Coordinates of C-alpha atoms and ligand atoms in Angstrom, one line a residue:
X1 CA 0.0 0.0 0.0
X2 CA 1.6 3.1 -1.1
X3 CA 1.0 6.6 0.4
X4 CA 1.8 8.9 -2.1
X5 CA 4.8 10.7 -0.5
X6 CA 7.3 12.2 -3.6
X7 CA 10.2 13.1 -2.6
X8 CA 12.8 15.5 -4.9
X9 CA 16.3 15.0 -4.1
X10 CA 19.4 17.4 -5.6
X11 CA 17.8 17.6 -8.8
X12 CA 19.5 19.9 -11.3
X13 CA 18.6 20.7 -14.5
X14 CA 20.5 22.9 -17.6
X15 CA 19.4 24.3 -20.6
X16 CA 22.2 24.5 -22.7
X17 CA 25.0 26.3 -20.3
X18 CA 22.1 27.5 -18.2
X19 CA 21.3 26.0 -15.0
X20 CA 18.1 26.8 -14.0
X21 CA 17.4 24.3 -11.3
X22 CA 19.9 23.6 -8.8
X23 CA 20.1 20.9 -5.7
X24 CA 16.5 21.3 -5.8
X25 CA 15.2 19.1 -3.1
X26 CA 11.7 19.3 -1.1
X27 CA 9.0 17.0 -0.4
X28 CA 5.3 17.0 -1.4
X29 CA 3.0 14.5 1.7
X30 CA 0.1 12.7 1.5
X31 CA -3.3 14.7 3.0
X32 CA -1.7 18.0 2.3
X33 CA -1.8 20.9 0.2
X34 CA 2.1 22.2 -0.5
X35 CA 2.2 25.4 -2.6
X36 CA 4.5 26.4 -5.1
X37 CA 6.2 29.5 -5.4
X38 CA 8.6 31.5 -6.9
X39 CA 8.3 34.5 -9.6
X40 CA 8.3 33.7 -13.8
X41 CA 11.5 31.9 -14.5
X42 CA 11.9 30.5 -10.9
X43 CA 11.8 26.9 -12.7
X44 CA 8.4 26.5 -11.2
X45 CA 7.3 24.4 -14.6
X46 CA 10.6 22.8 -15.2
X47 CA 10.8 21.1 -11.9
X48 CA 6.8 20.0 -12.0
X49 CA 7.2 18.7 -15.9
X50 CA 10.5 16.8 -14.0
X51 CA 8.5 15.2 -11.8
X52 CA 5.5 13.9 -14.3
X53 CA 8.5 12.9 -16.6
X54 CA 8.3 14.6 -19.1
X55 CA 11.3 16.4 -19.0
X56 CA 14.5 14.2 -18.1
X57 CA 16.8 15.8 -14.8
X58 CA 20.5 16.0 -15.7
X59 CA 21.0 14.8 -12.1
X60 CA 19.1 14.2 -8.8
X61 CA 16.1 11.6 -8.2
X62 CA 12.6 11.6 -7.8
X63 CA 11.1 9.2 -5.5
X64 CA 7.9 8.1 -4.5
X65 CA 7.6 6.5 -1.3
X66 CA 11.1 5.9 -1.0
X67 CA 11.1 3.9 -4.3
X68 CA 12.3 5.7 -7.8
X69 CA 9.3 6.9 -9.5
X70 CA 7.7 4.8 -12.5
X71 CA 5.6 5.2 -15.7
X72 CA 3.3 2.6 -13.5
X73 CA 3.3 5.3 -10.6
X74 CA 2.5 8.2 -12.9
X75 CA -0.2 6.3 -14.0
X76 CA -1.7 7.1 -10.9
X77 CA -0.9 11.3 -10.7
X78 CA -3.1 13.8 -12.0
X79 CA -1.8 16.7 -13.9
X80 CA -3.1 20.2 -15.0
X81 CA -0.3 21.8 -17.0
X82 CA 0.2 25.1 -17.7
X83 CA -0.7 25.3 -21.3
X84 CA -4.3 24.1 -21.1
X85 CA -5.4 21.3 -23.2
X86 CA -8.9 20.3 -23.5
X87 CA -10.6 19.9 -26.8
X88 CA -12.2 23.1 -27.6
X89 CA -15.0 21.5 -29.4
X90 CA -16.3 18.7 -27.4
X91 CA -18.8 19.3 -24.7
X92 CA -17.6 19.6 -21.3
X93 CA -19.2 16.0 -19.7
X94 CA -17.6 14.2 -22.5
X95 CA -14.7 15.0 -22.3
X96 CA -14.1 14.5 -18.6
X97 CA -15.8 11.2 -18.9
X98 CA -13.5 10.5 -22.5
X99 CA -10.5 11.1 -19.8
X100 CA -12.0 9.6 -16.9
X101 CA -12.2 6.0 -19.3
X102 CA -8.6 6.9 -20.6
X103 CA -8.2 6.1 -16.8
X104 CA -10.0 2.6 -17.4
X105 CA -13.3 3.2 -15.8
X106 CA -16.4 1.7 -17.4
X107 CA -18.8 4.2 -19.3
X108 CA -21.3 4.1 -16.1
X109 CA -18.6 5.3 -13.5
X110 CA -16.7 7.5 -15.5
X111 CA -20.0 9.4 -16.0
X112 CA -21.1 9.5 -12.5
X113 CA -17.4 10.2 -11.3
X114 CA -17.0 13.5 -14.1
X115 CA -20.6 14.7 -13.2
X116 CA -20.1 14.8 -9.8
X117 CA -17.0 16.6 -10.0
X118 CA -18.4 18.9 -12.8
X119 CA -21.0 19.9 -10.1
X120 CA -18.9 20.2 -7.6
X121 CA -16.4 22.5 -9.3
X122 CA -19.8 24.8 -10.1
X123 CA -19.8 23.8 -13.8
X124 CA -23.6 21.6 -13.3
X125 CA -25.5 23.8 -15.3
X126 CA -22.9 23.5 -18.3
X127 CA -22.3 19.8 -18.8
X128 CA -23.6 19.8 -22.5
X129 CA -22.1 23.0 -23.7
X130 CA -18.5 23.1 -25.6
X131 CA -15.3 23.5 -24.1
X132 CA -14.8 26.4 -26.4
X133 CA -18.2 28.4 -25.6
X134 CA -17.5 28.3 -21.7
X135 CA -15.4 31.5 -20.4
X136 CA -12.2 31.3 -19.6
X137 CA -12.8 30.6 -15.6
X138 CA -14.8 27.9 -16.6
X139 CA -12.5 26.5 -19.2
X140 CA -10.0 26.5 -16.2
X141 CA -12.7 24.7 -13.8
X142 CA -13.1 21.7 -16.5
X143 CA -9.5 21.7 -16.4
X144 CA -9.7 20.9 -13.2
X145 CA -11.8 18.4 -13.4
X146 CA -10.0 16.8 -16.1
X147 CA -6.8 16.4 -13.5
X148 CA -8.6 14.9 -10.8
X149 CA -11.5 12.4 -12.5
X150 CA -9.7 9.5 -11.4
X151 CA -9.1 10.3 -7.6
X152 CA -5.0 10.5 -8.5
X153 CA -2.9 9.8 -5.5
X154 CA -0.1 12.6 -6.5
X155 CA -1.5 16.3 -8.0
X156 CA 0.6 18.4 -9.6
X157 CA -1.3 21.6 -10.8
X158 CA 0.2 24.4 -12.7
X159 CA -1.2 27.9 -11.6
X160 CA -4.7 26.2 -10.6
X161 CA -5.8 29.7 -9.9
X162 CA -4.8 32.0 -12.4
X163 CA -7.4 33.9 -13.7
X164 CA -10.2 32.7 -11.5
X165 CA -12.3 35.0 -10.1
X166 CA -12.2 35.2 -6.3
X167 CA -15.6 33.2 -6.0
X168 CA -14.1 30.7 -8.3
X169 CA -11.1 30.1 -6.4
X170 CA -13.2 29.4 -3.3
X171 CA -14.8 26.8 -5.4
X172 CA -11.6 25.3 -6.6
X173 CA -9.9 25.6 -3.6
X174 CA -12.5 23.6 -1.4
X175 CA -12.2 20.8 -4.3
X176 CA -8.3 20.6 -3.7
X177 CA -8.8 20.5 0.0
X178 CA -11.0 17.5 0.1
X179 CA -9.0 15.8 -2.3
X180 CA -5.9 16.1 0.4
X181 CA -8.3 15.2 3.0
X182 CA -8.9 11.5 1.2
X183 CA -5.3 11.6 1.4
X184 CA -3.8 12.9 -2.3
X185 CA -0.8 14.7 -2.0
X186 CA -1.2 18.3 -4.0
X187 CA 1.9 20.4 -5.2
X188 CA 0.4 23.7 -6.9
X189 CA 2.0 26.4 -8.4
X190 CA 1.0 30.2 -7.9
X191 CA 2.4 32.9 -8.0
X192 CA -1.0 34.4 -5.9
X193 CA 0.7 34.7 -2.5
X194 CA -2.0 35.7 -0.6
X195 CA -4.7 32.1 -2.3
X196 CA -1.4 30.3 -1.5
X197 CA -1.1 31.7 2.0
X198 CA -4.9 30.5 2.9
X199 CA -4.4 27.5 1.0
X200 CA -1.8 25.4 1.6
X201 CA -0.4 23.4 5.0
X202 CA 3.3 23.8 3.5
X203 CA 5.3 25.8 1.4
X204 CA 8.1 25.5 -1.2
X205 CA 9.7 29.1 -2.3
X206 CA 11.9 28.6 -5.4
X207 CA 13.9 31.4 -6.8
X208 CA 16.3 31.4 -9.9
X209 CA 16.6 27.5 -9.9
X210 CA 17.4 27.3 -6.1
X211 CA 15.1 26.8 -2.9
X212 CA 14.4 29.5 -0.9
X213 CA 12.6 27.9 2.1
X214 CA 10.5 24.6 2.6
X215 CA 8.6 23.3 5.2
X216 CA 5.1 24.0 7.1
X217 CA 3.4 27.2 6.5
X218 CA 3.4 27.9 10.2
X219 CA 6.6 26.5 10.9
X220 CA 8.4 29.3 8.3
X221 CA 5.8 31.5 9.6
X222 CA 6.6 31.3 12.9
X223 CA 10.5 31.2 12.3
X224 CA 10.1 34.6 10.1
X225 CA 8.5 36.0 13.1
X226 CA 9.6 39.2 14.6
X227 CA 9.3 40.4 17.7
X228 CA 6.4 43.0 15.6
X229 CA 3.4 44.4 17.8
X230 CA 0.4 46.2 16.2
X231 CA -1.2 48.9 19.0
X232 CA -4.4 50.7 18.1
X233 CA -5.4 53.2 20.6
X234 CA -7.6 55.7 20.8
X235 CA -4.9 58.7 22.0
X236 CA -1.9 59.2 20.2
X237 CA 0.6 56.6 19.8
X238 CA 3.7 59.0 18.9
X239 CA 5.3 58.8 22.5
X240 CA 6.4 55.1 21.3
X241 CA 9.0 56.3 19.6
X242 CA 11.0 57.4 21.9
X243 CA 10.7 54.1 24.1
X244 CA 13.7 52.4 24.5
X245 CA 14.1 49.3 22.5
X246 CA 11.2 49.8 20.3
X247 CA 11.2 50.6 16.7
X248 CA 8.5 51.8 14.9
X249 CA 7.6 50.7 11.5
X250 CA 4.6 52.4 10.6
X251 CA 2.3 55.4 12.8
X252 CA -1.0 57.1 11.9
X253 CA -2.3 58.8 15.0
X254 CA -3.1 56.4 17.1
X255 CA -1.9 53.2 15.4
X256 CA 1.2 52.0 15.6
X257 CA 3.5 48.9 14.1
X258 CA 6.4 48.5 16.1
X259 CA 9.2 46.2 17.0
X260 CA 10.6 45.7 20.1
X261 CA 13.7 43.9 21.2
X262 CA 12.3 41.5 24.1
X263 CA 9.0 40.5 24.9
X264 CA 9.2 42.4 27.9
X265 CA 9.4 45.9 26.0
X266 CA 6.3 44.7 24.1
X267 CA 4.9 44.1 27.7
X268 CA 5.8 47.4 29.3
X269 CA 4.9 48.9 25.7
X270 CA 1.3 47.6 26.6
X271 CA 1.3 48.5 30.0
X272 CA 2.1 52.2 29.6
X273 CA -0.6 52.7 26.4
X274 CA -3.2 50.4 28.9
X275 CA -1.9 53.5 31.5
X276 CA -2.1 56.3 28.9
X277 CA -5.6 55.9 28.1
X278 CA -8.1 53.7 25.5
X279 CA -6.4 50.7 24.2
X280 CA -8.2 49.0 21.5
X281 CA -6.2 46.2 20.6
X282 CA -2.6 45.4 21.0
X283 CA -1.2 41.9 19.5
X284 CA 1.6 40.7 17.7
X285 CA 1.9 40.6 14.1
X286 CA 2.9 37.7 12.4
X287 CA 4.6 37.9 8.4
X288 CA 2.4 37.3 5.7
X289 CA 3.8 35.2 2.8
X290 CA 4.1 38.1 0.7
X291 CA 7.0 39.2 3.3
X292 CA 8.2 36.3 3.7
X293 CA 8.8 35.8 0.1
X294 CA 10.5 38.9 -0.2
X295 CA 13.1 38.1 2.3
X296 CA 14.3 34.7 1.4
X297 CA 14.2 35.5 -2.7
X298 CA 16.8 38.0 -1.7
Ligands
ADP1 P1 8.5 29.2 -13.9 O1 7.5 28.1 -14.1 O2 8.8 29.3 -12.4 O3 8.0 30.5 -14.4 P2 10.1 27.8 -15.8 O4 10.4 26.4 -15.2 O5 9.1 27.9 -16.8 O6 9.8 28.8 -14.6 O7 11.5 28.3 -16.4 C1 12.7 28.3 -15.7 C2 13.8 28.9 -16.6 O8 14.1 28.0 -17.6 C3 13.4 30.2 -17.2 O9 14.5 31.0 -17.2 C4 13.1 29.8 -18.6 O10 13.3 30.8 -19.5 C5 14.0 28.6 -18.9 N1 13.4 27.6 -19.8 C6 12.3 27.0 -19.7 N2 12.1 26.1 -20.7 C7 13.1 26.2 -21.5 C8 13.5 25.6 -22.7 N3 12.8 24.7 -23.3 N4 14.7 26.0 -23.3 C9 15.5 27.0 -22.7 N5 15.2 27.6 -21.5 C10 14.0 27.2 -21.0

């Protein structure tokens, strides 16, 4: 019984004298969502074609469950890549269903499987129009479907969300996350850092063929963390920057983003705004991704 853990280990890759991956290694688990980033050119493609095989590695391995992945294993991954390719003129059910027998289901199951995945991803009401007459967002949402028809146990999606519209991505989104929950193991590309950020359990940052950071979400959140404080108060908040040991990032009247050097400044920072008059909140302030990214890509 497999689980469905790949696992990339020093793989490099060069186009002509070019390297553009380098030692990349990370690991994608089963029952969770890992997102992919990096900005255009990062080698976000390259290293997902690598892993479906269809691009060789000059070096490095790809394994899956500890084992060399196969053609056999592949068999079993899903795949939306990032130049789209459904037929334009065949109606949406019939195609997921031609793809879903491509898998080897029977005509009765691959129907029930791509309608109920059609419906799920929002596309119900279309199931006998064309490929070509749906827009673009809906294009994308067949594509979708056309990736995950047969349950795959490894998901590799190229920008998923690009050029979905915010409702869509909620759709798609909730479709990824109960395909982790039955246990698949998703890597997806974006370079949307903030859908990434809500989305996925861990993180890969890739930058000019080399990785940034890898792990949990929270665990790079956490160890990006600053000792940053947000205080909103109803007085003034300008006497905070002449407190010792804080720094102040940002101030509008009576908000302030600082930093202090201990946790006990941040205490006695709290302590003398709870004594100086109305304090409406006071927490600290983790990184988002977007700052995150920022720092390790330099
Ligand atoms: P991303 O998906 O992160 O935008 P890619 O994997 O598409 O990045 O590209 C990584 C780098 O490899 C880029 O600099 C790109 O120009 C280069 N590249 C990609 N495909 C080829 C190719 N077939 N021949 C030469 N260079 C390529």
């Amino acid at each position: 019984m497999t689980t469905g853990m790949l696992e990339l280990s020093g793989i490099t890759k060069s186009y002509g004298s070019r390297r553009v991956l380098d030692d990349v290694s990370f690991t994608v688990a089963p029952g969770r969502l890992t997102g992919f980033v990096g900005g255009n050119g990062a080698g976000k493609t390259t290293t997902m074609r690598i892993i479906l095989g269809l691009l060789s590695a000059d070096g490095g391995r790809v394994d899956l469950d500890g084992a060399p992945l196969n053609t056999a294993d592949r068999r079993r991954f899903g795949y939306m890549p990032e130049e789209r390719g459904l037929y334009p003129k065949m109606k949406v059910l019939e195609q997921i269903v031609y793809l879903a027998r491509l898998h080897g289901f029977g005509k009765a199951e691959a129907t029930e499987r791509a309608t109920a995945l059609l419906t799920e991803l929002g596309l119900g009401e279309r199931l006998n129009d064309t490929i070509e007459s749906l827009s673009l967002g809906n294009q994308q949402r067949a594509q979708i479907a056309a990736s995950l028809v047969h349950d795959p146990e490894v998901l590799i999606l190229d920008e998923p969300f690009s050029g979905l519209d915010p409702l869509a991505v909620d759709v798609v989104a909730g479709v990824l996350q109960a395909s982790a929950a039955k246990g698949a193991s998703i890597l997806f590309s974006s370079h949307q850092l903030d859908v990434v950020e809500r989305l996925c359990d861990d993180l890969v940052i890739l930058a000019g063929g080399t990785i940034r950071a890898a792990g949990s979400r929270d665990g790079l959140r956490a160890e990006h963390a600053r000792d940053r404080y947000e205080l909103v108060s109803a007085g003034d908040a300008g006497w905070l920057r002449t407190e010792p040991g804080v720094t102040v990032v940002d101030f509008e009247g009576g908000y302030a983003l600082f930093d202090a050097d201990s946790p006990q400044t941040a205490q006695r920072v709290l302590q003398t705004a709870v004594e100086r008059g109305d304090v409406a909140s006071f927490a600290p302030k983790h990184p988002s991704l977007a700052q995150i990214f920022k720092e390790v890509i330099q």
